[in-house]
XYZ file of C-alpha atoms in Angstrom:
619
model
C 75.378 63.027 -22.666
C 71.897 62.859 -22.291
C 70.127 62.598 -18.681
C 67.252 60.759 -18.404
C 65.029 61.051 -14.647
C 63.806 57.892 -12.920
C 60.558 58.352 -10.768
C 60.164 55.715 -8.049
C 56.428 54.422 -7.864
C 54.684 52.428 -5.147
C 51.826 49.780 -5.625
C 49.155 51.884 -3.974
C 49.835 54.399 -6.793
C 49.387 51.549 -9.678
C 46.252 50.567 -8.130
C 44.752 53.805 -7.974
C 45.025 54.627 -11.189
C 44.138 51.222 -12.854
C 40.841 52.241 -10.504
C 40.189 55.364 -11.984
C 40.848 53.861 -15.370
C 38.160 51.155 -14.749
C 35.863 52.052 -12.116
C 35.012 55.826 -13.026
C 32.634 55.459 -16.111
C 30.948 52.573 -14.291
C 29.467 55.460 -11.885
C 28.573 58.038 -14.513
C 26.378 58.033 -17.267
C 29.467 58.174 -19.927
C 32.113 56.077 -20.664
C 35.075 59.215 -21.274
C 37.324 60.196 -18.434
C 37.810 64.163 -18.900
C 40.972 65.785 -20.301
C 42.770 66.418 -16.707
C 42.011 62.855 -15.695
C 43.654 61.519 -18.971
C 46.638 63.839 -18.657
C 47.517 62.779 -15.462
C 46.792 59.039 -16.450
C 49.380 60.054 -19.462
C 52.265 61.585 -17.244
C 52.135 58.673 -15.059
C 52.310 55.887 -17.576
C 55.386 57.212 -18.494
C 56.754 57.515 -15.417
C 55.638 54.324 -14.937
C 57.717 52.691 -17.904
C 61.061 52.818 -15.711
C 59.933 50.159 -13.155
C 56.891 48.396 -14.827
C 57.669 48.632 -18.868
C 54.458 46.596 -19.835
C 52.048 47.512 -17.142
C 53.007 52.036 -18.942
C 52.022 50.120 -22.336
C 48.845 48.589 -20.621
C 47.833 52.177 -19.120
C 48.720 54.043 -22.337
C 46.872 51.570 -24.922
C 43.936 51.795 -22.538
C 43.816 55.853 -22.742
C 42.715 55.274 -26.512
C 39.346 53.606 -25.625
C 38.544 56.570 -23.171
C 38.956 59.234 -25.677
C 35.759 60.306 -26.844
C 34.617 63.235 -28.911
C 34.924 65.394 -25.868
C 38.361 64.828 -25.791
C 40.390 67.568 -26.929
C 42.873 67.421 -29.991
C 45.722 68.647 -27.149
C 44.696 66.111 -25.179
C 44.939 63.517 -27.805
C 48.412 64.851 -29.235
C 49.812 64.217 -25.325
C 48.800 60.648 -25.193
C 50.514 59.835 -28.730
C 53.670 62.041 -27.984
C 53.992 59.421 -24.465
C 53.191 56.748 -27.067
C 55.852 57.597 -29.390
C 58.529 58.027 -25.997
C 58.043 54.360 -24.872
C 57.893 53.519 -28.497
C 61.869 55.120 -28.717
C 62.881 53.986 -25.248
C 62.136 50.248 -26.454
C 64.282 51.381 -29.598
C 61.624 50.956 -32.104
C 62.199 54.124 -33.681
C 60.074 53.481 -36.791
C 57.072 52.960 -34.334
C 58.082 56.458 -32.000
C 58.219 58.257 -34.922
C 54.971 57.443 -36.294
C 53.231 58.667 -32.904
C 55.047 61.655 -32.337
C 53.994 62.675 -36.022
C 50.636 62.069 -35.666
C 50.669 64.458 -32.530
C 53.116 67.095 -34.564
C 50.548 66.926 -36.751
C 47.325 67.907 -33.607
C 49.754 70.330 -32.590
C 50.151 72.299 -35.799
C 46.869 72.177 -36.686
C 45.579 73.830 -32.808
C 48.828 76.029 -33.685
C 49.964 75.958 -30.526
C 53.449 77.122 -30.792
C 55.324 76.335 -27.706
C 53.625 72.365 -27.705
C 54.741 72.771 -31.490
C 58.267 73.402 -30.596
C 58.552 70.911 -28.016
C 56.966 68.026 -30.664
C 59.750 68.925 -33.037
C 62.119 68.909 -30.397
C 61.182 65.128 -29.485
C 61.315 63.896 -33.285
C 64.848 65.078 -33.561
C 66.044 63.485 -30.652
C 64.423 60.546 -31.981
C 66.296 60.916 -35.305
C 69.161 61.160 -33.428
C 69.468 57.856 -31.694
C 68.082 56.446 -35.018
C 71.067 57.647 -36.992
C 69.286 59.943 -39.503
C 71.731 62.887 -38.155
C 70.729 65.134 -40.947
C 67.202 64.807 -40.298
C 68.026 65.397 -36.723
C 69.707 69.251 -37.333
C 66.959 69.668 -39.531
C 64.063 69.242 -36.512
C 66.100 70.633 -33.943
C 66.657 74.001 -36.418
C 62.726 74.129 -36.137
C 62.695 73.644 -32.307
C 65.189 76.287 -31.734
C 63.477 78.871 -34.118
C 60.357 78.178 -32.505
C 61.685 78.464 -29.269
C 63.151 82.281 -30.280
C 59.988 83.762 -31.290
C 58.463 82.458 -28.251
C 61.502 84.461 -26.351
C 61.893 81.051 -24.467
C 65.808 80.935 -23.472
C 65.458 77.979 -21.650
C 64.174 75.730 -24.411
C 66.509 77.832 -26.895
C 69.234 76.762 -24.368
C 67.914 73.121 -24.450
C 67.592 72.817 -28.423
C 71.058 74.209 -29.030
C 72.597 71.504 -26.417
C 70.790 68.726 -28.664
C 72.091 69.996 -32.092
C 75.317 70.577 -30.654
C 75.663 67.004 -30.203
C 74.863 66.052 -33.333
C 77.011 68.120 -35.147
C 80.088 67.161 -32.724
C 78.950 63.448 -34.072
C 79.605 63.994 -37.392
C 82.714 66.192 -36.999
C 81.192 69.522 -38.020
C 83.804 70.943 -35.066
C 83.272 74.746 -35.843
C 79.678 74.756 -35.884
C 79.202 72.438 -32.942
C 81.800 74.736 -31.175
C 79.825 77.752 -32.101
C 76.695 75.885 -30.610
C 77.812 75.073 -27.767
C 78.102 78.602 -27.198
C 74.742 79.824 -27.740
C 73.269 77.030 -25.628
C 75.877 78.337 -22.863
C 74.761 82.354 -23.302
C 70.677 81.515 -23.870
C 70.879 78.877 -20.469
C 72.806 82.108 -18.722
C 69.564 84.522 -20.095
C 67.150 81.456 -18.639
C 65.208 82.819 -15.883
C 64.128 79.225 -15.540
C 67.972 78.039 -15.086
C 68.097 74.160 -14.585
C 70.908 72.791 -12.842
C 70.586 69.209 -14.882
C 70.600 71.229 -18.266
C 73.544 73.176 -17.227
C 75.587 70.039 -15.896
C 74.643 68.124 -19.416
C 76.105 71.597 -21.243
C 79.280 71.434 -19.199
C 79.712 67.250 -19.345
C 79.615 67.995 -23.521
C 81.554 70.990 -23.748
C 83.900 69.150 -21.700
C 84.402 66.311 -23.790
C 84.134 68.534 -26.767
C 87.105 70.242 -25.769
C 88.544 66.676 -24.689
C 88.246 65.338 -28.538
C 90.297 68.793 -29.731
C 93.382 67.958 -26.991
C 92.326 71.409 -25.462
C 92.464 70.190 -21.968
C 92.766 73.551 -19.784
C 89.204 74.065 -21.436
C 87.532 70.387 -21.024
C 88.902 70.479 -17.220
C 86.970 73.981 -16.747
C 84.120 72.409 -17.843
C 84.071 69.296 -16.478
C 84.808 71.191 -12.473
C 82.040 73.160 -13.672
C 79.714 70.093 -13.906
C 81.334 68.009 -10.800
C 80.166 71.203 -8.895
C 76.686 70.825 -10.327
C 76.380 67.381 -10.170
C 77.548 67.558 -6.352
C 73.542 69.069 -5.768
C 71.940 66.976 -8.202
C 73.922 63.640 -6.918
C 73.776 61.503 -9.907
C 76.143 58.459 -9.459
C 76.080 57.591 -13.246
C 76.992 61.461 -14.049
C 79.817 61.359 -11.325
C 81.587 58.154 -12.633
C 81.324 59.882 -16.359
C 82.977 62.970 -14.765
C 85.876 61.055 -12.804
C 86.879 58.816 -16.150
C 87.087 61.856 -18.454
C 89.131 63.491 -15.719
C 91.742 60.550 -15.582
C 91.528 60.602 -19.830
C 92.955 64.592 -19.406
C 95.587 63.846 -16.224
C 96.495 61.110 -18.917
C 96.978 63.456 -21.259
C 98.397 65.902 -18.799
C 101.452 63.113 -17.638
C 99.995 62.966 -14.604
C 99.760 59.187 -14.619
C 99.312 58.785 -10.667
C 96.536 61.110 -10.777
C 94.554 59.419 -13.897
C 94.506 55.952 -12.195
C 92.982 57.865 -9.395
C 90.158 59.240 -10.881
C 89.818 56.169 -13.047
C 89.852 53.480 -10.364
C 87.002 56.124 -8.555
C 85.422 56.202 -11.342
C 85.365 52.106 -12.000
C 84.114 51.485 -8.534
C 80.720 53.629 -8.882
C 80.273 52.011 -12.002
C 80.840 48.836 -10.468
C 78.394 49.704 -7.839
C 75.399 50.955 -10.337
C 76.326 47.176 -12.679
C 76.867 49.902 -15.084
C 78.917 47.402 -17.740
C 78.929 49.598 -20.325
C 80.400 51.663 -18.845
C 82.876 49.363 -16.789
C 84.252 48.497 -20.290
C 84.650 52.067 -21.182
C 86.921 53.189 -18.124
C 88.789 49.576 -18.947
C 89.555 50.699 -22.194
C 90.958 53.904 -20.409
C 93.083 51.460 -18.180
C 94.305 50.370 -20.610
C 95.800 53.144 -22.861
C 97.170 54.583 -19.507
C 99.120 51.252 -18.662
C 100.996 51.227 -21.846
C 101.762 55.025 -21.941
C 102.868 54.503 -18.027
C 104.523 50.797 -17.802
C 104.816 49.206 -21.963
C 103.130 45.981 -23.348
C 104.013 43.790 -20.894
C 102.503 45.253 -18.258
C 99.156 46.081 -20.273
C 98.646 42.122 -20.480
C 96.208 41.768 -17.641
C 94.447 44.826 -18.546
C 94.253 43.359 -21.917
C 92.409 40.141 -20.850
C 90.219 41.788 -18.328
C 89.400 44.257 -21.432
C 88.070 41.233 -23.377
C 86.439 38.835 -20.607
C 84.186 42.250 -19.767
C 83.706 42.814 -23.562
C 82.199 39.057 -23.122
C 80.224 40.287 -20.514
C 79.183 43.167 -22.476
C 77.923 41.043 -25.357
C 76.004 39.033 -23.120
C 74.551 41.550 -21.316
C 73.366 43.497 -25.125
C 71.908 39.738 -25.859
C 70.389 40.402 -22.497
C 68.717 43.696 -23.121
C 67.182 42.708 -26.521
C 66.117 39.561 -24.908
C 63.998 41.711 -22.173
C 62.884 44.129 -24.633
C 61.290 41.141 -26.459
C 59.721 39.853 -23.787
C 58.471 43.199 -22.882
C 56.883 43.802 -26.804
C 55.067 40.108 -25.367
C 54.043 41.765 -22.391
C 52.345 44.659 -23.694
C 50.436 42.713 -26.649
C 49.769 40.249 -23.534
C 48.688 42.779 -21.779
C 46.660 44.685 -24.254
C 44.370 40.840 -24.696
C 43.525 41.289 -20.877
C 42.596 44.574 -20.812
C 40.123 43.757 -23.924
C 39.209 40.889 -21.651
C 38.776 43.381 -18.438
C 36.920 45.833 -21.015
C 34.229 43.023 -21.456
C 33.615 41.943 -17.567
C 33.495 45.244 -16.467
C 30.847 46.212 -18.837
C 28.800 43.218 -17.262
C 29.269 44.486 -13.865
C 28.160 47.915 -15.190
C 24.681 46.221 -16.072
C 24.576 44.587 -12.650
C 25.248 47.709 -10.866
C 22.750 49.456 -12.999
C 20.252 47.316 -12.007
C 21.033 47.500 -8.130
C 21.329 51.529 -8.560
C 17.255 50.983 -10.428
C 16.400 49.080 -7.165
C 17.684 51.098 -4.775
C 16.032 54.038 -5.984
C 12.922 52.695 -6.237
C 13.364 52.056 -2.398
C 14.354 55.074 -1.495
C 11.545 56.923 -3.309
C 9.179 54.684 -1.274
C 10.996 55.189 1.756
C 10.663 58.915 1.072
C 6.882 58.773 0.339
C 6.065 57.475 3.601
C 8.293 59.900 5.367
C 6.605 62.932 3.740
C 3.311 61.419 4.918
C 4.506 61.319 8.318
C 6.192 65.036 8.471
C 2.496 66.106 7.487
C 1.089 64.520 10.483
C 3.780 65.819 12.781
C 3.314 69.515 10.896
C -0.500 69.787 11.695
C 0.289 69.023 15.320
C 3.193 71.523 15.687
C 1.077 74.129 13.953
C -1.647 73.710 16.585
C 0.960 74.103 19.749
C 2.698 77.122 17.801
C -0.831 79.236 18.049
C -1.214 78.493 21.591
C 2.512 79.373 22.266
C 2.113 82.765 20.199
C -0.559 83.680 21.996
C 1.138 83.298 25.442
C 4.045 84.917 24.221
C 2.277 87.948 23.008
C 0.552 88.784 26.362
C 4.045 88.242 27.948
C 5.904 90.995 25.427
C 2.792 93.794 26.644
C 3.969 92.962 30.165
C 7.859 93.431 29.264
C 7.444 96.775 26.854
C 5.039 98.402 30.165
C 7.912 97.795 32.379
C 10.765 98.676 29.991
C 9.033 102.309 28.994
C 8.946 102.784 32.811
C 12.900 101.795 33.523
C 13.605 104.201 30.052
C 11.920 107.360 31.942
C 14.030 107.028 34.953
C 17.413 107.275 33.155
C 16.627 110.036 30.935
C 15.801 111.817 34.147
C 19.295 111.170 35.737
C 21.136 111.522 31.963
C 19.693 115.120 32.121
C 21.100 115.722 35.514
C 24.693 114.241 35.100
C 25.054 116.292 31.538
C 24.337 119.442 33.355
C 26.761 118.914 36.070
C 29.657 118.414 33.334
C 28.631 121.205 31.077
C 28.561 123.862 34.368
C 31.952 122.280 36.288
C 33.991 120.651 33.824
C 33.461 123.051 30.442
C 35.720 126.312 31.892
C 38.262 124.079 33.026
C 38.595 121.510 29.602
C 38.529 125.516 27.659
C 41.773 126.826 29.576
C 43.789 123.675 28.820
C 42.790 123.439 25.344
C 43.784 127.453 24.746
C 47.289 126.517 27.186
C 47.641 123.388 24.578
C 47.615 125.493 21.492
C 50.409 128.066 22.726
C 52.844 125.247 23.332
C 52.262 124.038 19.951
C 52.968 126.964 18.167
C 56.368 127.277 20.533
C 57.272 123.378 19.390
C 55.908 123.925 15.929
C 58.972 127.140 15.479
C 61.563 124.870 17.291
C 61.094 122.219 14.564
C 61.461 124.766 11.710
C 64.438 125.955 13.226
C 66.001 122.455 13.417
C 65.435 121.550 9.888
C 67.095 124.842 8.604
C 70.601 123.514 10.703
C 70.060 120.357 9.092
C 69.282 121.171 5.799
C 72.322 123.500 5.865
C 74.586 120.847 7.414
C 73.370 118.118 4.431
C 74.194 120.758 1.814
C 77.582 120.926 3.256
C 77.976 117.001 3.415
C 77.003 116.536 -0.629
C 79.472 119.249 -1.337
C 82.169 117.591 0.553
C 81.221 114.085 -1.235
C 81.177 115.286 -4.946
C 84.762 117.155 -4.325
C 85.715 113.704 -3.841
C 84.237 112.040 -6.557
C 86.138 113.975 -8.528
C 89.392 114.130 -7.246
C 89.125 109.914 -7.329
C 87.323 110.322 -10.982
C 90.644 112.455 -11.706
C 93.114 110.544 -10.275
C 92.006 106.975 -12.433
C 91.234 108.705 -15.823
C 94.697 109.322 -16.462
C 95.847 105.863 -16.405
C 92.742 104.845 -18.647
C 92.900 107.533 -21.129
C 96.780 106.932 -21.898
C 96.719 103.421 -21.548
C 92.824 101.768 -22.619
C 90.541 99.513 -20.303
C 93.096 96.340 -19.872
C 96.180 98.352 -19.079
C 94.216 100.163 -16.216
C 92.488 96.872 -15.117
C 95.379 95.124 -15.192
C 96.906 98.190 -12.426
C 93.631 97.531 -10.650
C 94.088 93.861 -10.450
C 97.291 93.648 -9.176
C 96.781 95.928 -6.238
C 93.527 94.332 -4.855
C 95.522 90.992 -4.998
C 98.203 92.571 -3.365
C 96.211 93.250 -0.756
C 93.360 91.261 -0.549
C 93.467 87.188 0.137
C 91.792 87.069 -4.002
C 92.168 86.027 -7.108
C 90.812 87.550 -10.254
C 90.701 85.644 -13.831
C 90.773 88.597 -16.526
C 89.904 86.804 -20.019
C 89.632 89.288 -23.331
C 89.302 86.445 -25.470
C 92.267 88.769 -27.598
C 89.036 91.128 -28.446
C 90.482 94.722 -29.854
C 89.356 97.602 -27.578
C 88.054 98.731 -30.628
C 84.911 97.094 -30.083
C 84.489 98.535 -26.701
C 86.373 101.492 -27.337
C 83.031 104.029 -26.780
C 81.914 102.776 -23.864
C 85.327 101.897 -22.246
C 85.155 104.699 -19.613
C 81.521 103.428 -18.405
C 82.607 100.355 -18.483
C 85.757 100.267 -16.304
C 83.314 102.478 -13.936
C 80.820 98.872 -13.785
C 83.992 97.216 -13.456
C 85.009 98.978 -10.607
C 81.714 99.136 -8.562
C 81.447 95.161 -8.906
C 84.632 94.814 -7.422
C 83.969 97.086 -4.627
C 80.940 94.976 -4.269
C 82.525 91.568 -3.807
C 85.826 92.890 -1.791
C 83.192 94.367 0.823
C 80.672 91.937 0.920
C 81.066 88.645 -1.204
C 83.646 87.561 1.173
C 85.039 85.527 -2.172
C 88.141 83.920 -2.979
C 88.129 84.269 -7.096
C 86.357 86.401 -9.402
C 86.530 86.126 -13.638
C 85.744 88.662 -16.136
C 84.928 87.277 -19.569
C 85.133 89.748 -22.841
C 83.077 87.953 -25.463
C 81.739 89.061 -29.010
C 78.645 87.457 -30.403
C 76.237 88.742 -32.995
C 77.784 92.645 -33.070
C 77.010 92.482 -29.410
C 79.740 92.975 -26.472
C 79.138 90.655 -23.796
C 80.959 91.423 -20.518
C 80.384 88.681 -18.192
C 81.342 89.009 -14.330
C 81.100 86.436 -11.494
C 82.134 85.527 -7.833
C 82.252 83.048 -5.598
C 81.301 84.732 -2.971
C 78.174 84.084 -0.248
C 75.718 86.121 -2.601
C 72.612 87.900 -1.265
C 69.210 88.992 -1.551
C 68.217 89.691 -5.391
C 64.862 91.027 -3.937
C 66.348 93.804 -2.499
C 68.389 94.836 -5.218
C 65.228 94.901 -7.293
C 63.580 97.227 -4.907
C 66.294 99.696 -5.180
C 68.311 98.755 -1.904
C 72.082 99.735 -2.916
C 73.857 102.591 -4.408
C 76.099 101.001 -5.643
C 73.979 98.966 -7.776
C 71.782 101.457 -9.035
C 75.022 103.452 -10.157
C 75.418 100.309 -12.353
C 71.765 100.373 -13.586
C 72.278 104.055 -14.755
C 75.361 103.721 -16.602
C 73.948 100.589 -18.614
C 71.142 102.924 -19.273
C 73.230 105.424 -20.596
C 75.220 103.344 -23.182
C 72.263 101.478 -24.538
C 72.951 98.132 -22.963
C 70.893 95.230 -21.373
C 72.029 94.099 -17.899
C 71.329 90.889 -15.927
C 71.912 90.062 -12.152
C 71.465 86.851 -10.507
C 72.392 85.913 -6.911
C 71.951 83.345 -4.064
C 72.491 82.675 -1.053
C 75.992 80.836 -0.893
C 76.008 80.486 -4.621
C 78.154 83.898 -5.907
C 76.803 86.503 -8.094
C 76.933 86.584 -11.708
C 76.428 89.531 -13.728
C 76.220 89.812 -17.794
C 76.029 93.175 -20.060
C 75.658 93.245 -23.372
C 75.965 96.241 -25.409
C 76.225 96.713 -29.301
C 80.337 96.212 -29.941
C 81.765 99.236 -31.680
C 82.481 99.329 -35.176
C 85.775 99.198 -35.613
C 85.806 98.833 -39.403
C 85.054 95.953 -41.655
C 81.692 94.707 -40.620
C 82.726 91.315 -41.630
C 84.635 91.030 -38.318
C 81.304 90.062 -36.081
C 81.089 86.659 -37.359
């Protein structure tokens, strides 16, 4: 499923940039716009394209006659990569492809390798809806390396969703399995974690999983994205969800259920004029009524199945129709720009010539004033003198008197000093000499306190390590005899005992062989996360997910709990946590902990697996 985001626009914006497409080199002595101005010119012609198809042609051709030598080659690769997008969204692939080669071809040659990345990333989506599928796997395997060196997850994350696809299209199932879960671990490692990627991930996995009947595994996924999609409140996302979740209660038996979620899902569609759709969930309908009723009853379905294929038909015819007359538009378009090119260079003259006049005015205008501020100088000059004069004869007058006030308070300063030195000095000495005695009393007091307390914190430790290691004693028994799941499992079924919880353990049937080193440490983390969420969290499920990728153990732990403040955690608020942090460090593995408010915690740790034997076995 690919998700595609609509920007509204308002006429105030069009006309402010058709002015500063037009009107700008008029007022300068150049005819180029700079590199930011065309950028932002670029983004919003394709923003544009949504609501005004041929008007984002008219602003994108125009961009070409602004480029100038100035221009840089990044610059110039941006415009031809938006040409190349409206290019593909008209479905002239042949046309897209050409422009988004030309700026693969900028963006090599600056060697810029994210922009590099993100080029090859657009070609193979381009293949894609073009139907050269082999060519597609091909670009994306370049995006996705690119994206790697770069240590760019979220891009990695991105390219491995795409390719993905395209193998599921041509029925490569185990590697389109096996991509689908890379793009799921790289979008978990993403520190720039988008919510629309993620609900695209889960929408494929989930019908993925739909295609191989495993439906306990497509309706994970596809709760997973309804969650999502509940913040991101796409309508044409939500209908997609609710039909593939009738398709699996179909599958399930559950035939009151499906025509739930189908007829929800029919009625948003029916509310967007989505027909494509609409004839989708019909064809749903109709596989449900003859599993559910027989062939009689399926009749009706049947014939509103083909009257809406009609309408389908139609409404293709439609489509090409507009997209025709939008290819008019845009050449149309392009002829009265040339046209507007021409008149405004004719108005540039005019203006010229009014800008020659008016500064020839205000250069006389000037000359006159300057004459004037002469005059008016001379006259102030002469008044300034007199003024100077008066003023100096007034500041004798004011320093006499001044030097007279001065003498008198130095007289009286003497006098006052004395008095304070004679009657205040003994009495300021015995409180100073009283002040240092009581002190030295306070200052033995406070040494005497922090002996009692240092004594009674010495006492407190020991009584906290004795037990640590009674508890310490009291679990390694069970894990020792029995390994990790044995003693989880113990654990598990006395916090649910007695806690309102529920806890998903899934090993994916890994051997403890491959955790087997670590397993004490491990259990430890285990333990700490669930003390964590039964104090805190305030959940109602948690899962723990045992997965092996690459020789690397990946334990994966999350909650639905209210979350908290990652921040402090960071700054080294929480034992409990930094216990964690240490025993990571001390088995060589690579933690990460993300949390929000209302939105659970997830942690992941992955540590090399242990070898358990034939190396082969980490495939």
């Amino acid at each position: 499923m690919q998700l595609i985001e609509v920007k509204g626009l308002s006429l105030g914006k069009v006309v402010a940039y058709y002015l500063l497409l037009f009107y700008i080199p008029i007022c300068s002595n150049s005819q180029s716009l700079t590199d930011q101005q065309l950028d932002s010119i670029n983004a919003y012609s394709l923003d544009y394209f949504y609501s005004k198809p041929d008007s984002a042609f008219g602003i994108n051709r125009s961009l070409y006659k602004r480029i100038s030598n100035s221009t840089s080659d990044l610059t110039v690769s941006n415009i031809q990569t938006v040409t190349g997008t409206l290019y593909q969204q008209l479905g002239q692939y042949d046309s897209a492809l050409q422009y988004l080669f030309k700026a693969y071809e900028l963006r090599m040659d600056l060697g810029l390798k994210e922009r590099i990345a993100t080029a090859e990333y657009n070609i193979a989506n381009t293949f894609y809806y073009s139907d050269q599928l082999l060519k597609a796997i091909d670009y994306h395997k370049k995006s996705i390396n690119r994206s790697l060196s770069l240590n760019d997850s979220f891009k990695t994350a991105l390219g491995f969703n795409s390719l993905a696809l395209v193998y599921q299209d041509i029925n490569y199932v185990d590697s389109a399995a096996a991509t689908y879960l890379k793009a799921e671990v790289y979008l978990n490692d993403s520190l720039k974690h988008n919510s629309w990627l993620a609900c695209d991930l889960y929408c494929n996995l989930a019908k993925f999983y739909e295609e191989l009947n495993k439906t306990d595994l497509s309706a994970k996924y596809l709760y997973q994205a309804y969650q999502l999609n509940k913040k991101l409140g796409d309508q044409f996302q939500k209908a997609w969800i609710y039909h593939h979740w009738g398709i699996l209660k179909q599958y399930e038996g559950h035939y009151h259920a499906a025509r739930t979620y189908l007829d929800s899902a029919y009625q948003i569609a029916n509310d967007l004029n989505d027909v494509e759709q609409m004839h989708e969930i019909e064809q749903s309908y109709i596989k449900l009524t003859f599993k559910e009723y027989g062939d009689l009853a399926a009749n009706h379905m049947l014939n509103r199945f083909l009257d809406h294929s009609d309408s389908l038909q139609k409404w293709k015819v439609n489509e090409n129709i507009n997209r025709l007359e939008t290819e008019f538009q845009v050449k149309q378009k392009e002829s009265e720009l040339a046209l507007a090119e021409t008149e405004n260079e004719q108005k540039q003259i005019r203006i010229y010539w009014l800008l020659a006049s008016l500064l020839l005015l205000l250069i006389s205008g000037f000359l006159v004033f300057r004459n004037y501020r002469k005059r008016q100088q001379v006259t102030e000059l002469s008044l300034s003198l007199k003024n100077k004069e008066l003023d100096e004869l007034l500041r004798k007058q004011e320093i006499e008197r001044v030097n007279a006030l001065l003498k008198g308070q130095n007289k009286e300063r003497q006098r006052i000093a004395q008095e304070l030195h004679d009657r205040l000095g003994s009495l300021l000495l015995a409180a100073k000499l009283q002040y240092q005695k009581l002190e030295r009393q306070l200052q033995k007091a406070l040494e005497e306190q922090h002996k009692s307390q240092a004594q009674l914190n010495n006492l407190l430790q020991e009584a906290t390590e004795e037990v640590r290691r009674i508890s310490h004693d009291l679990y390694e028994g069970s894990l020792a005899q029995f390994g990790y799941g044995s003693a989880f499992n113990q654990l598990k079924d006395a916090i649910e005992a007695a806690n309102p919880i529920k806890i998903h353990f899934e090993p994916n049937d890994l051997p403890e062989v491959y955790y087997k080193e670590f397993e004490t440490e491990l259990y430890r983390i285990t333990q700490e996360l669930l003390s964590n969420t039964l104090k805190y969290a305030e959940a109602g499920k948690i899962e723990i997910i045992f997965t092996l990728l690459e020789e690397q153990f990946i334990f994966q732990y999350c909650d639905d709990g209210k979350g908290f403040n990652l921040e402090k955690v960071n700054q080294g608020a929480g034992i409990g946590f930094k216990n964690i942090r240490d025993r990571v460090t001390r088995i060589g593995g690579e933690m990460k902990l993300n949390s929000e408010p209302e939105g659970g915690m997830q942690f992941q740790l992955k540590v090399k697996a242990s070898h358990g034997g034939n190396k082969d076995d980490f495939s």
